[in-house]
Short mmCIF file of C-alpha atoms and ligand atoms in Angstrom, two decimals:
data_model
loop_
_atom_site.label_atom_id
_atom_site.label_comp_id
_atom_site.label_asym_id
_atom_site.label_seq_id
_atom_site.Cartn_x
_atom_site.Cartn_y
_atom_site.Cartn_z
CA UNK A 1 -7.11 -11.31 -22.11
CA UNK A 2 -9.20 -9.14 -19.89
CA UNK A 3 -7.50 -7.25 -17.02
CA UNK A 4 -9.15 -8.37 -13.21
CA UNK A 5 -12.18 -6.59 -11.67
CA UNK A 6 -11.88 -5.73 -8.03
CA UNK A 7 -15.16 -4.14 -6.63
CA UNK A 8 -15.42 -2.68 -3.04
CA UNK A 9 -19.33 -2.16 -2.15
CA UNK A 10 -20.08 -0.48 1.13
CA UNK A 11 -23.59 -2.04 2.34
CA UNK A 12 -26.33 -0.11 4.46
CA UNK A 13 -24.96 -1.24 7.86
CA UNK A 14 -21.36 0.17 6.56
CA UNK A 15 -20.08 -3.42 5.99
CA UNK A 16 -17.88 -3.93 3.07
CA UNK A 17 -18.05 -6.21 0.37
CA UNK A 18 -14.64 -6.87 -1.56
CA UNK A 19 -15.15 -8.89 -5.31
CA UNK A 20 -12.37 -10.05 -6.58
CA UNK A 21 -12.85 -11.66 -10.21
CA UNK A 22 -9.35 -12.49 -12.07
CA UNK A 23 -9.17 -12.83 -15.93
CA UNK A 24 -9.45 -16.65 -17.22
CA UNK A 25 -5.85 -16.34 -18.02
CA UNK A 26 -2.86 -13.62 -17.49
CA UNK A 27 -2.91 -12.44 -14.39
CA UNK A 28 -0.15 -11.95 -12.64
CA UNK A 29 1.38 -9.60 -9.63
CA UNK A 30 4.04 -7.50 -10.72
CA UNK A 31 5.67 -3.93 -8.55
CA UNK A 32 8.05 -2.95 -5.79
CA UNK A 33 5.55 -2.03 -2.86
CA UNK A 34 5.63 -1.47 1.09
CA UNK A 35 3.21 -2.87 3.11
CA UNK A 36 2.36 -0.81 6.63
CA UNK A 37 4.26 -0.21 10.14
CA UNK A 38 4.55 -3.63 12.24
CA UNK A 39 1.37 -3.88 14.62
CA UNK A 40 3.16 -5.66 17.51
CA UNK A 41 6.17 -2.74 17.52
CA UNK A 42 3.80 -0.20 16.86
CA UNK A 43 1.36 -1.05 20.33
CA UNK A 44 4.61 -1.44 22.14
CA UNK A 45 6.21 1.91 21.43
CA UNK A 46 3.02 3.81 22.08
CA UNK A 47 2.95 2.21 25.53
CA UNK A 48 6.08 2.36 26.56
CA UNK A 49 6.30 6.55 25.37
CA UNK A 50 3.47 6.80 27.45
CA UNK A 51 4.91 5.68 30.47
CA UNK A 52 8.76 6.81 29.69
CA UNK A 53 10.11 10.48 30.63
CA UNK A 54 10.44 12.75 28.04
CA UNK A 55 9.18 12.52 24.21
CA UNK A 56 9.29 9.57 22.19
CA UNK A 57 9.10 10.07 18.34
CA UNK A 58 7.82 6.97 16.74
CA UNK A 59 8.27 6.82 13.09
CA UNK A 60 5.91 4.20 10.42
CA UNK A 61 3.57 3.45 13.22
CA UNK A 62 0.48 1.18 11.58
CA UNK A 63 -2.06 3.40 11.51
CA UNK A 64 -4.72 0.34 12.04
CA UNK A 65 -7.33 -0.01 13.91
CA UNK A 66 -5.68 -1.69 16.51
CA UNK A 67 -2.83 0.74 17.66
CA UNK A 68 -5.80 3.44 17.11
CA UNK A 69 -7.59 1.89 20.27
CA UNK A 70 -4.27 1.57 22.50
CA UNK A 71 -3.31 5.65 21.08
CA UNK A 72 -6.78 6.45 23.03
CA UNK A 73 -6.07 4.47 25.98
CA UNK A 74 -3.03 5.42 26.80
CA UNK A 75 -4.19 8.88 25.95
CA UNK A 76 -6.98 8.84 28.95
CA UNK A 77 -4.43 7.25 30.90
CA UNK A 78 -2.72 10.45 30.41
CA UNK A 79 -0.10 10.76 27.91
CA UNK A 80 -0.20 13.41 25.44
CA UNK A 81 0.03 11.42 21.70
CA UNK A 82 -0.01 13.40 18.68
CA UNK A 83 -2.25 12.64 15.50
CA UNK A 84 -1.36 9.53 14.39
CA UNK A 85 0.46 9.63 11.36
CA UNK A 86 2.87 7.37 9.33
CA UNK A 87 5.58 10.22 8.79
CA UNK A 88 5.70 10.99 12.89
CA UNK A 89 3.90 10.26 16.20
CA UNK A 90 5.26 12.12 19.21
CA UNK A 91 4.63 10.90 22.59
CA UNK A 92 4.64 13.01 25.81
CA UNK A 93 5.46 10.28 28.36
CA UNK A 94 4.07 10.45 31.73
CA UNK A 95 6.33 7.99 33.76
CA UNK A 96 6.35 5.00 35.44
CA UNK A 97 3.66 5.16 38.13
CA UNK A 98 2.03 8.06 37.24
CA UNK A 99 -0.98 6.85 35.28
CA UNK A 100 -4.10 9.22 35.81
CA UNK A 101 -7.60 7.30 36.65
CA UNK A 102 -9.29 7.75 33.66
CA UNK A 103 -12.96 8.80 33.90
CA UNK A 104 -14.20 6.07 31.53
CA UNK A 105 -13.96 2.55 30.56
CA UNK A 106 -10.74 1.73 28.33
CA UNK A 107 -11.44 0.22 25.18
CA UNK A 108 -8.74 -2.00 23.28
CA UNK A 109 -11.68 -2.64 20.30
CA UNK A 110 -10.68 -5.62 18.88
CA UNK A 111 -7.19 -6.02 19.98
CA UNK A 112 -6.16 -8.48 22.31
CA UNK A 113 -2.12 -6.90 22.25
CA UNK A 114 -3.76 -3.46 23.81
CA UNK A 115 -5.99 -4.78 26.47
CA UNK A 116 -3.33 -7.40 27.68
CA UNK A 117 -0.22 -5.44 27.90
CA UNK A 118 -1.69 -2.64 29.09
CA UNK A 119 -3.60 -4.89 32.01
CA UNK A 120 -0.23 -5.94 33.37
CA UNK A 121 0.54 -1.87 33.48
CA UNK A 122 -3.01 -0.92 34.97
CA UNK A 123 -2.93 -4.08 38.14
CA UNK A 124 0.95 -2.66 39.47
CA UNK A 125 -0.38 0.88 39.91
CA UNK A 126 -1.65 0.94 43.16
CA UNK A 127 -4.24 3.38 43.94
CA UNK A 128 -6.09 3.71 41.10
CA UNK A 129 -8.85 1.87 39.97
CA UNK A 130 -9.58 1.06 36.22
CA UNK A 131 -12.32 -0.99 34.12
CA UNK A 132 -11.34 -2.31 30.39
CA UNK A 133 -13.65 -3.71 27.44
CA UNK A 134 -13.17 -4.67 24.13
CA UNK A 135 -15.37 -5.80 20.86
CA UNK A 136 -17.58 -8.70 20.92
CA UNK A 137 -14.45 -10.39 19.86
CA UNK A 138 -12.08 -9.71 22.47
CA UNK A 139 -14.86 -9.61 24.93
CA UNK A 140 -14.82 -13.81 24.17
CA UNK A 141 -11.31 -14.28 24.18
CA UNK A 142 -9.49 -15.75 27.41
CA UNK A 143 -8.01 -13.33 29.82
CA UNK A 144 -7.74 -15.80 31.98
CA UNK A 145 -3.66 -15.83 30.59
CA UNK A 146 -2.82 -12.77 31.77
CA UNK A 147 -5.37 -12.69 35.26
CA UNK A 148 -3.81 -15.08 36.60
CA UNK A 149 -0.22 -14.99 36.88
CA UNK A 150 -0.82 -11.02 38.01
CA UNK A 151 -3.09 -12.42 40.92
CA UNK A 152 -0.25 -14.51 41.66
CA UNK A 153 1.13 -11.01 41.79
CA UNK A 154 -1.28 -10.13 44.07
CA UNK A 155 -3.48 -7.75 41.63
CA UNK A 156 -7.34 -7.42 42.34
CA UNK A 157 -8.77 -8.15 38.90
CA UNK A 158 -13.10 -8.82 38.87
CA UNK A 159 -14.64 -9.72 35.48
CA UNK A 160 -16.85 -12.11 33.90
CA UNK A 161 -17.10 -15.65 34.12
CA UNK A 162 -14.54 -16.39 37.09
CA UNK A 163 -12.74 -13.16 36.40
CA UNK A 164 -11.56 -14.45 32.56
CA UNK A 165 -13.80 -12.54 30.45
CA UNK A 166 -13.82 -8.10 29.54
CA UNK A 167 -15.17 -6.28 30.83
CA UNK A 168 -12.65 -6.19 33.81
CA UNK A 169 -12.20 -4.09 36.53
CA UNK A 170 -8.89 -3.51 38.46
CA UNK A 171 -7.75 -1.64 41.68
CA UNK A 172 -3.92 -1.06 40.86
CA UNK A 173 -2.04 -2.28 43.52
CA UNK A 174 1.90 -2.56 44.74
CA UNK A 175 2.89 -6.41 43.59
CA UNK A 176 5.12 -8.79 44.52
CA UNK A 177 7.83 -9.98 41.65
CA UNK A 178 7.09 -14.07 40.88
CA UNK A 179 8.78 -16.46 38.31
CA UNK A 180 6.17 -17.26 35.93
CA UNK A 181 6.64 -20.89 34.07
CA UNK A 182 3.99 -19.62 31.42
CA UNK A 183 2.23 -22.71 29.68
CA UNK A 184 1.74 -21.27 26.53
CA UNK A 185 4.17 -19.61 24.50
CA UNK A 186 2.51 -16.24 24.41
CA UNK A 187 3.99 -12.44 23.65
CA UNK A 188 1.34 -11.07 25.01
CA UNK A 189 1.57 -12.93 28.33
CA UNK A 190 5.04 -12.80 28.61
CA UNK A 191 5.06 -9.02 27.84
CA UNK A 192 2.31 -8.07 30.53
CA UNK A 193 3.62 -10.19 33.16
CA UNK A 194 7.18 -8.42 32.24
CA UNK A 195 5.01 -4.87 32.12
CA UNK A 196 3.60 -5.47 35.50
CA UNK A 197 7.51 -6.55 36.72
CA UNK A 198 8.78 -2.95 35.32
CA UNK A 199 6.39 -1.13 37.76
CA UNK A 200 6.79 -3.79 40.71
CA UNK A 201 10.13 -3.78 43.36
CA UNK A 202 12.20 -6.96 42.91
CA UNK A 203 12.82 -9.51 39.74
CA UNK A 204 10.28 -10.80 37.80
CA UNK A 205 10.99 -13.64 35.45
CA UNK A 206 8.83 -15.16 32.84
CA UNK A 207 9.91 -18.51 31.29
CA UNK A 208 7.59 -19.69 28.24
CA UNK A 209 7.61 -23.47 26.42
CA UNK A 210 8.63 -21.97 23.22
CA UNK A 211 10.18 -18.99 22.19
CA UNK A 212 7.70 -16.22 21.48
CA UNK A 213 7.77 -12.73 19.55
CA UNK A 214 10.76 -10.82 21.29
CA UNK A 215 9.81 -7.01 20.86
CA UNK A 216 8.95 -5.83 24.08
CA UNK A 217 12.45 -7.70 25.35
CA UNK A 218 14.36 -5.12 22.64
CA UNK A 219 12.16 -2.47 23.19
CA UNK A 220 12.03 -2.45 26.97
CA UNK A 221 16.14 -2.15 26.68
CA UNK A 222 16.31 0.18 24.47
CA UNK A 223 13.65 2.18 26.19
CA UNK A 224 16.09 1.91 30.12
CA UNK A 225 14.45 -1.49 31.83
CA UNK A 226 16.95 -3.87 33.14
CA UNK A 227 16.44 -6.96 31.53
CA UNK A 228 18.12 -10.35 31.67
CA UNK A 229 17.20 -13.24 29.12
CA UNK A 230 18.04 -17.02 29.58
CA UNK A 231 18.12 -18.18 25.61
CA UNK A 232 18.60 -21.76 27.24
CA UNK A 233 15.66 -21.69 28.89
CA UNK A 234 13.26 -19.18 27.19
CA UNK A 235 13.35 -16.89 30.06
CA UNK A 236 13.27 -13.11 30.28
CA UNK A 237 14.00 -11.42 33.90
CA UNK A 238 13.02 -8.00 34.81
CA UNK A 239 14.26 -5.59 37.45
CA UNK A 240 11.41 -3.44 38.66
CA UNK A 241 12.23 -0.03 38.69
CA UNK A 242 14.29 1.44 36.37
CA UNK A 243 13.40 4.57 34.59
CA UNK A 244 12.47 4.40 31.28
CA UNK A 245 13.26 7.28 28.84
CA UNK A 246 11.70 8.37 25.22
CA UNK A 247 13.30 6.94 22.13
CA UNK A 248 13.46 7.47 18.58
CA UNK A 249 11.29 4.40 17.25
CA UNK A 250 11.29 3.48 13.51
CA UNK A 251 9.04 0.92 13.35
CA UNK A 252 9.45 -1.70 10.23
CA UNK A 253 7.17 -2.95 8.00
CA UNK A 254 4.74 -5.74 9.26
CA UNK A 255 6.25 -9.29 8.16
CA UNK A 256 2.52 -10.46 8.77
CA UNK A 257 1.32 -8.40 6.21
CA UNK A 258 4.36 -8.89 3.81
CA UNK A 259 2.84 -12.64 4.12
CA UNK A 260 -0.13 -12.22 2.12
CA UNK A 261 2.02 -10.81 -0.77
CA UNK A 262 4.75 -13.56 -0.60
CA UNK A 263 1.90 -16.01 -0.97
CA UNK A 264 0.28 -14.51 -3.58
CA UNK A 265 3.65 -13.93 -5.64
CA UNK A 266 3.99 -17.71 -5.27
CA UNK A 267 0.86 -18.69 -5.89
CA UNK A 268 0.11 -16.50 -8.44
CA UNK A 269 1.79 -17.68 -11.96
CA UNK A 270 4.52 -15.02 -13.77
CA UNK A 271 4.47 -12.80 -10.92
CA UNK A 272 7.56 -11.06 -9.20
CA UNK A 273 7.03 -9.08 -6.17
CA UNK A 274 9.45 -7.17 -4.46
CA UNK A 275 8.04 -5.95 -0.60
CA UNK A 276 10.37 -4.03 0.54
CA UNK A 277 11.80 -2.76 4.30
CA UNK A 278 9.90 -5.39 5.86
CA UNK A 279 10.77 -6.66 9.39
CA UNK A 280 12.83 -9.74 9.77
CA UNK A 281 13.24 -10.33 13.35
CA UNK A 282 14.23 -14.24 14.07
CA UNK A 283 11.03 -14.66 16.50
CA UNK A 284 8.77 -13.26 13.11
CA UNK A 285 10.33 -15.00 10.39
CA UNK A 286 8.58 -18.42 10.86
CA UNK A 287 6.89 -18.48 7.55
CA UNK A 288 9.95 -17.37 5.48
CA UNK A 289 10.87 -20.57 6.52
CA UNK A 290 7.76 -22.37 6.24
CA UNK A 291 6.79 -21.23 2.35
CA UNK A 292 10.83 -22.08 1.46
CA UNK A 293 10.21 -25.65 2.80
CA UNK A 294 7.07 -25.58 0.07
CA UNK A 295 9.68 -24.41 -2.72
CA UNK A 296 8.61 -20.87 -2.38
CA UNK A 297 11.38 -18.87 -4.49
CA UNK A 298 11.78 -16.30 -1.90
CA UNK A 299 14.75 -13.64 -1.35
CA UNK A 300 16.37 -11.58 1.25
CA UNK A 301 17.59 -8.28 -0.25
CA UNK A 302 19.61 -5.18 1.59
CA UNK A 303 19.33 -6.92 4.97
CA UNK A 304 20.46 -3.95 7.42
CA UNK A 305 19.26 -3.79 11.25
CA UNK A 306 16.64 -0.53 11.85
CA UNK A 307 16.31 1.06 15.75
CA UNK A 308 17.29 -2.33 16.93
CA UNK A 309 15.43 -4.50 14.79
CA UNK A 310 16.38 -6.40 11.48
CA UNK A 311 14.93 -5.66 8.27
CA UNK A 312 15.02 -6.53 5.02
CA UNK A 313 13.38 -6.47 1.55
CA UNK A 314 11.68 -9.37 0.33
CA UNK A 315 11.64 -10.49 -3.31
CA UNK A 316 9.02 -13.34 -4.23
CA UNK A 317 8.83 -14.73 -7.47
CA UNK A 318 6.15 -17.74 -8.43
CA UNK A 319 6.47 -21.22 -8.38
CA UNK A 320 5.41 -24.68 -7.85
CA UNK A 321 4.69 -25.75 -4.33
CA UNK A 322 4.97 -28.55 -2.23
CA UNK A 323 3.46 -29.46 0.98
CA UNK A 324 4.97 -29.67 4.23
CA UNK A 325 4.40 -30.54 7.87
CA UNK A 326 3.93 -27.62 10.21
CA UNK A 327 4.41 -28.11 13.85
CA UNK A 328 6.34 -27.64 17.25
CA UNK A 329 8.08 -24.64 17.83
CA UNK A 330 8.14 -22.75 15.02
CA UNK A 331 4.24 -22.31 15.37
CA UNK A 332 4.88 -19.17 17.90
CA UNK A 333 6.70 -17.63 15.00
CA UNK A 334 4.52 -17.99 12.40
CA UNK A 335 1.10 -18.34 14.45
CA UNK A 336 -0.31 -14.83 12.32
CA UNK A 337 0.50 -16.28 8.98
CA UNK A 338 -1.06 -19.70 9.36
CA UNK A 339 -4.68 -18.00 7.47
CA UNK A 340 -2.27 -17.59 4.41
CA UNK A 341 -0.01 -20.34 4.77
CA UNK A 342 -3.23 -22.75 4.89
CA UNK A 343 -3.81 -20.81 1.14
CA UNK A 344 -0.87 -21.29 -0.21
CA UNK A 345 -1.47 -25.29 1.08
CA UNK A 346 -4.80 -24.87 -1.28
CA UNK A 347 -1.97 -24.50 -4.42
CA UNK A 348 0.45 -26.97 -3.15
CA UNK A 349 1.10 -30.49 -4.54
CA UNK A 350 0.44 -33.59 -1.62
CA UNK A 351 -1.18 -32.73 1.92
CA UNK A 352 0.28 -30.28 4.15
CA UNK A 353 -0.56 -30.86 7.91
CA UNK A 354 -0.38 -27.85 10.48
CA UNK A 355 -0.36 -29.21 13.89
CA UNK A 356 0.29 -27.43 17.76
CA UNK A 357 -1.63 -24.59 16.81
CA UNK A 358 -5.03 -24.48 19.15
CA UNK A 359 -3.58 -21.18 20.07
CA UNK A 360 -5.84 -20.05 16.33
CA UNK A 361 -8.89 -21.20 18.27
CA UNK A 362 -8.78 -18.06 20.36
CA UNK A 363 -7.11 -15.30 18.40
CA UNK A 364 -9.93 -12.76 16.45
CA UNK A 365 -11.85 -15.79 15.38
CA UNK A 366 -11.41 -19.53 15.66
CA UNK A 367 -9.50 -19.40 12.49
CA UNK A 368 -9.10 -22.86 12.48
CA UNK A 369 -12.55 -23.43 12.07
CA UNK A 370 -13.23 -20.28 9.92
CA UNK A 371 -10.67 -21.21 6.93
CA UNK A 372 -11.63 -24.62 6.86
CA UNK A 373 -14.72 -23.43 6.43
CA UNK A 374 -14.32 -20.46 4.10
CA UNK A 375 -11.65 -22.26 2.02
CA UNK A 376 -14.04 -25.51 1.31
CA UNK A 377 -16.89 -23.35 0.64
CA UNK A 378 -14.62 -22.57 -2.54
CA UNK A 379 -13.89 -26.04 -3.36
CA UNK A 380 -10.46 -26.68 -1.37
CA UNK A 381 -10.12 -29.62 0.92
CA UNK A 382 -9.32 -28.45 4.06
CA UNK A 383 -9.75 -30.61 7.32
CA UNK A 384 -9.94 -29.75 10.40
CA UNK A 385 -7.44 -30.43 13.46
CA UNK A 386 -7.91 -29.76 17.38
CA UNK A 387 -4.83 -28.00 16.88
CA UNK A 388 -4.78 -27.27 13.16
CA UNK A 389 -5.68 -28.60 9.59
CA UNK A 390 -5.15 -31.25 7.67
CA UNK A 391 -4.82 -29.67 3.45
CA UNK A 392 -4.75 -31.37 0.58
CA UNK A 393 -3.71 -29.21 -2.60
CA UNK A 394 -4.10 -28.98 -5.89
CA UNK A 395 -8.31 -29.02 -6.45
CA UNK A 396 -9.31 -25.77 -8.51
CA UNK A 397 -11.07 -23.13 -6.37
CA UNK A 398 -14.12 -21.60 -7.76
CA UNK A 399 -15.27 -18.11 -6.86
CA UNK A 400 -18.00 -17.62 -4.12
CA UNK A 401 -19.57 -15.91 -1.30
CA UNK A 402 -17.02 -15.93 1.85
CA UNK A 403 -16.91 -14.19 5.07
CA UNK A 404 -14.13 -12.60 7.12
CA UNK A 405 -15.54 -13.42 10.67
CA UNK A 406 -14.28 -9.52 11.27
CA UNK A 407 -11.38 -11.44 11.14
CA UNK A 408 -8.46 -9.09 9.94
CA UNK A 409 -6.16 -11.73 8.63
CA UNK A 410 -8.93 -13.85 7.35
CA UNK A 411 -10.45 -11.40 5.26
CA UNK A 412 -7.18 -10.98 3.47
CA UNK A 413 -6.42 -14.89 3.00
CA UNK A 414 -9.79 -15.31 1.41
CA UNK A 415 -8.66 -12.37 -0.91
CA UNK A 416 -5.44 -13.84 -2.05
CA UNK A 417 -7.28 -16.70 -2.63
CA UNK A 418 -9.74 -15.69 -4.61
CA UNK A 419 -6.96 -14.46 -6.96
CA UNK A 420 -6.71 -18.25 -7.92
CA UNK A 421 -10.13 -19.15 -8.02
CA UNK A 422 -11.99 -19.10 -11.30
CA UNK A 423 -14.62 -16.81 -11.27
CA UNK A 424 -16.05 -14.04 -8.57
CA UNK A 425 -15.39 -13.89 -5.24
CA UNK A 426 -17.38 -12.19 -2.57
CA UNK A 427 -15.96 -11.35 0.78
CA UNK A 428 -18.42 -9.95 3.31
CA UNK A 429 -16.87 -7.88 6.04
CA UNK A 430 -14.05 -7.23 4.32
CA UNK A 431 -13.90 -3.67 6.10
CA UNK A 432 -11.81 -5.83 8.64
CA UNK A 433 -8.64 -6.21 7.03
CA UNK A 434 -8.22 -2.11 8.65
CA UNK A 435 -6.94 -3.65 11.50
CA UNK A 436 -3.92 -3.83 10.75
CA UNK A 437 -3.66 -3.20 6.96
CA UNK A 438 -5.79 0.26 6.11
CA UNK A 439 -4.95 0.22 2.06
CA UNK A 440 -4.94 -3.44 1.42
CA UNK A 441 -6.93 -3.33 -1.56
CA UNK A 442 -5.49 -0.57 -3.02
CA UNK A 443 -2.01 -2.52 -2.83
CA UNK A 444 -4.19 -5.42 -3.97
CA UNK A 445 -4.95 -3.08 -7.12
CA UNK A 446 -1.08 -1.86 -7.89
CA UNK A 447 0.20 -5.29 -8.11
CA UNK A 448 -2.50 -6.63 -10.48
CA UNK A 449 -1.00 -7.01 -13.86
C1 LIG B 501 1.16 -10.41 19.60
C2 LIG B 501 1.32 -11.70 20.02
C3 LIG B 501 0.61 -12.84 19.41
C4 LIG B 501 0.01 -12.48 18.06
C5 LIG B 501 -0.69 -11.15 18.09
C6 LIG B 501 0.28 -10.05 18.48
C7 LIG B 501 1.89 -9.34 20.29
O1 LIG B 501 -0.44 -13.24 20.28
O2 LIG B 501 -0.88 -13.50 17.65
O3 LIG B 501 -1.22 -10.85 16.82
O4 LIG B 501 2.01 -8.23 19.74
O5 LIG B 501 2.40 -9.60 21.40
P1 LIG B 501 -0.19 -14.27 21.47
O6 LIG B 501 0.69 -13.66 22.45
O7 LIG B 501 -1.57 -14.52 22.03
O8 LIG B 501 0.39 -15.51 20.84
#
């Protein structure tokens, strides 16, 4: 039995390309490991220190990509952020209103979380004027979500193609409040329409199909914004206002990256993973509930609530799976983890069918289109859906040249996939998985047994 070979070569143009080759036989994923800070708390409590009095101390913050680019926004915005670190971030908040007009464009990179939270911040602060950009990536994904509900608002947003496309530009202006029936079920709508409503006289409400992600609803409490949520009716009412003030944050680990372990402990035969202090929060825990209904053998351990948020450690050991039928709303609460969930419906007896999910279409890549694609170049059957995939289990995969997309989350499915695959994999542009998961494949390399 010969152990697995896991190669990282970093190509002329700085590219990475991640092998993974498993043994023949034996492998399997054995340890007790943490995976990093959750990327959705993590963007929110560097925003909202920014723009609270006083010093917020933010502890496990991802130290991604992704918060990296909101950090340097927010810092030309004004606030004073320490060094990122894991151990402790400070932020010097600057307080509501009192952004300063930054001399230069803002750049959220690649992440779609920075640019549109921090848009509904930038429109309700009148007298300045502001221009954002992102990567190619989020320089093709619809604004449009967020642009149009704060013109409702009466911000002055300009930008490509009808205003929906970065690079934008926006005079901050004094809004009017507005009850926004949001057609999508969206965090990052709801959150910048409820960011604009913090800076903006009056109640704001937001009221989505489905319920979405809830952070910046706990968050904005426990940072001094008045908030009022309608469970009936998925609605979330601010008063504009209030004073926010720094906080303590301890931000748990990301249940998004916890995913890609859980599948690969199930998928994997004779392995037992433990990933532990990982975030549990209802609106997250979508594909607990998803790999259970596939006969995942998955455990809660030491459940305990952390700075307002739940959290628990996760114990996955392997086992047959089953497919299932994915659709409706639990799709906003596992819409992260459908790149590994359509993996683990690669290993899983019968077809599983993911459907209401044309949200994927528009996220870093169209990763509908890009794991159909990726998976069948290795021999799965994957179909594909307007609004999902069609997956029919159970045909070997064999090992060969893949390609993230600079897709974060797709260059770690393709990884746990080639796990199971006989034979090499390649995956190009594996560099992206720092997104939001700097050390995957040297947690990839612990757990190999
Ligand atoms: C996020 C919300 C989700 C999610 C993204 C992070 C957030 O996006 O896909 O990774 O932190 O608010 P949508 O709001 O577009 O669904």
């Amino acid at each position: 039995m010969s152990a697995i070979v896991i190669t990282l070569e970093t190509q002329a143009n700085s590219s990475e390309h991640l092998i993974i080759h498993p043994p023949l036989t034996g492998l399997s994923l054995q340890g007790i490991i943490r995976v990093p800070g959750d990327k959705s708390i993590s963007h929110r409590a560097l925003m909202l220190g920014a723009i609270a009095e006083g010093e917020t101390q933010i502890q496990g913050l991802l130290l991604g990509e992704d918060p990296r680019s909101t950090a340097a926004c927010f810092r030309a915005l004004g606030a004073e952020i320490s060094e990122l670190n894991t151990e402790l971030v400070t932020v010097k908040g600057i307080g509501l209103g009192n952004f300063q007009e930054p001399i230069d464009v803002l750049d959220a990179g690649n992440s779609g979380t920075t640019m549109r939270l921090m848009l509904g911040l930038l429109a309700s602060h009148p007298g300045r004027f502001f221009t954002v950009t992102g990567d190619s990536s989020l320089r093709s994904r619809p604004m449009s979500r967020v642009v149009k509900p704060l013109q409702q608002m009466g911000a002055q947003i300009w930008g490509r193609k009808g205003n929906t496309l970065a690079p934008l530009a926006i005079q901050g202006q004094a809004l009017q409040p507005i009850h926004y029936h949001s057609p999508i079920a969206s965090a990052q709508v709801k959150s910048c329409i409820l960011l604009a409503g913090l800076n903006t006289e009056g109640e704001t409400t937001v009221t989505e199909p489905a319920l979405s992600r809830d952070h910046s609803e706990r968050m904005l409490r426990a940072y001094g914004a008045r908030l009022s949520i309608n469970s009936d009716t998925n609605s979330v009412t601010i008063t504009g206002g209030a004073k926010l003030y720094g906080q303590k944050v301890i931000v748990p680990g990301d249940i998004s990256s916890a995913a890609f372990w859980l599948v690969a402990g199930a998928i994997v035969p004779g392995s037992n993973l433990v990933v532990e202090n990982v975030g549990v929060n209802p609106t997250r825990t979508g594909i607990l509930e998803a790999l259970e209904l596939m006969g995942a053998d998955i455990q809660l351990e030491n459940q305990r609530e952390v700075a307002g948020e739940p959290v628990a450690d996760i114990r996955v050991r392997s086992s047959g799976l089953k497919s299932c039928t994915i659709a409706g709303d639990i799709i906003p609460r596992l819409i992260d983890e459908i790149p590994i969930l359509a993996v683990a419906a690669v290993f899983a007896q019968g077809t599983t069918i993911i459907r209401d999910a044309e949200e994927l279409r528009v996220k870093e890549s169209d990763r509908i289109t890009v794991m159909a694609q990726q998976l069948n170049k290795m021999g799965a059957k994957v179909t594909e859906l307007p609004d999902g995939m069609e997956i029919t289990g159970g045909t070997p995969l064999i090992g060969t040249q893949v390609d993230s997309h600079t897709d974060h989350r797709i260059a770690m499915s393709l990884s746990i996939a080639a796990l199971n695959a006989t034979g090499a994999t390649t995956i190009y542009r594996a560099e992206a998985a720092a997104i939001s998961y700097p050390n995957f494949t040297s947690t990839l390399r612990e757990i190999c047994q």
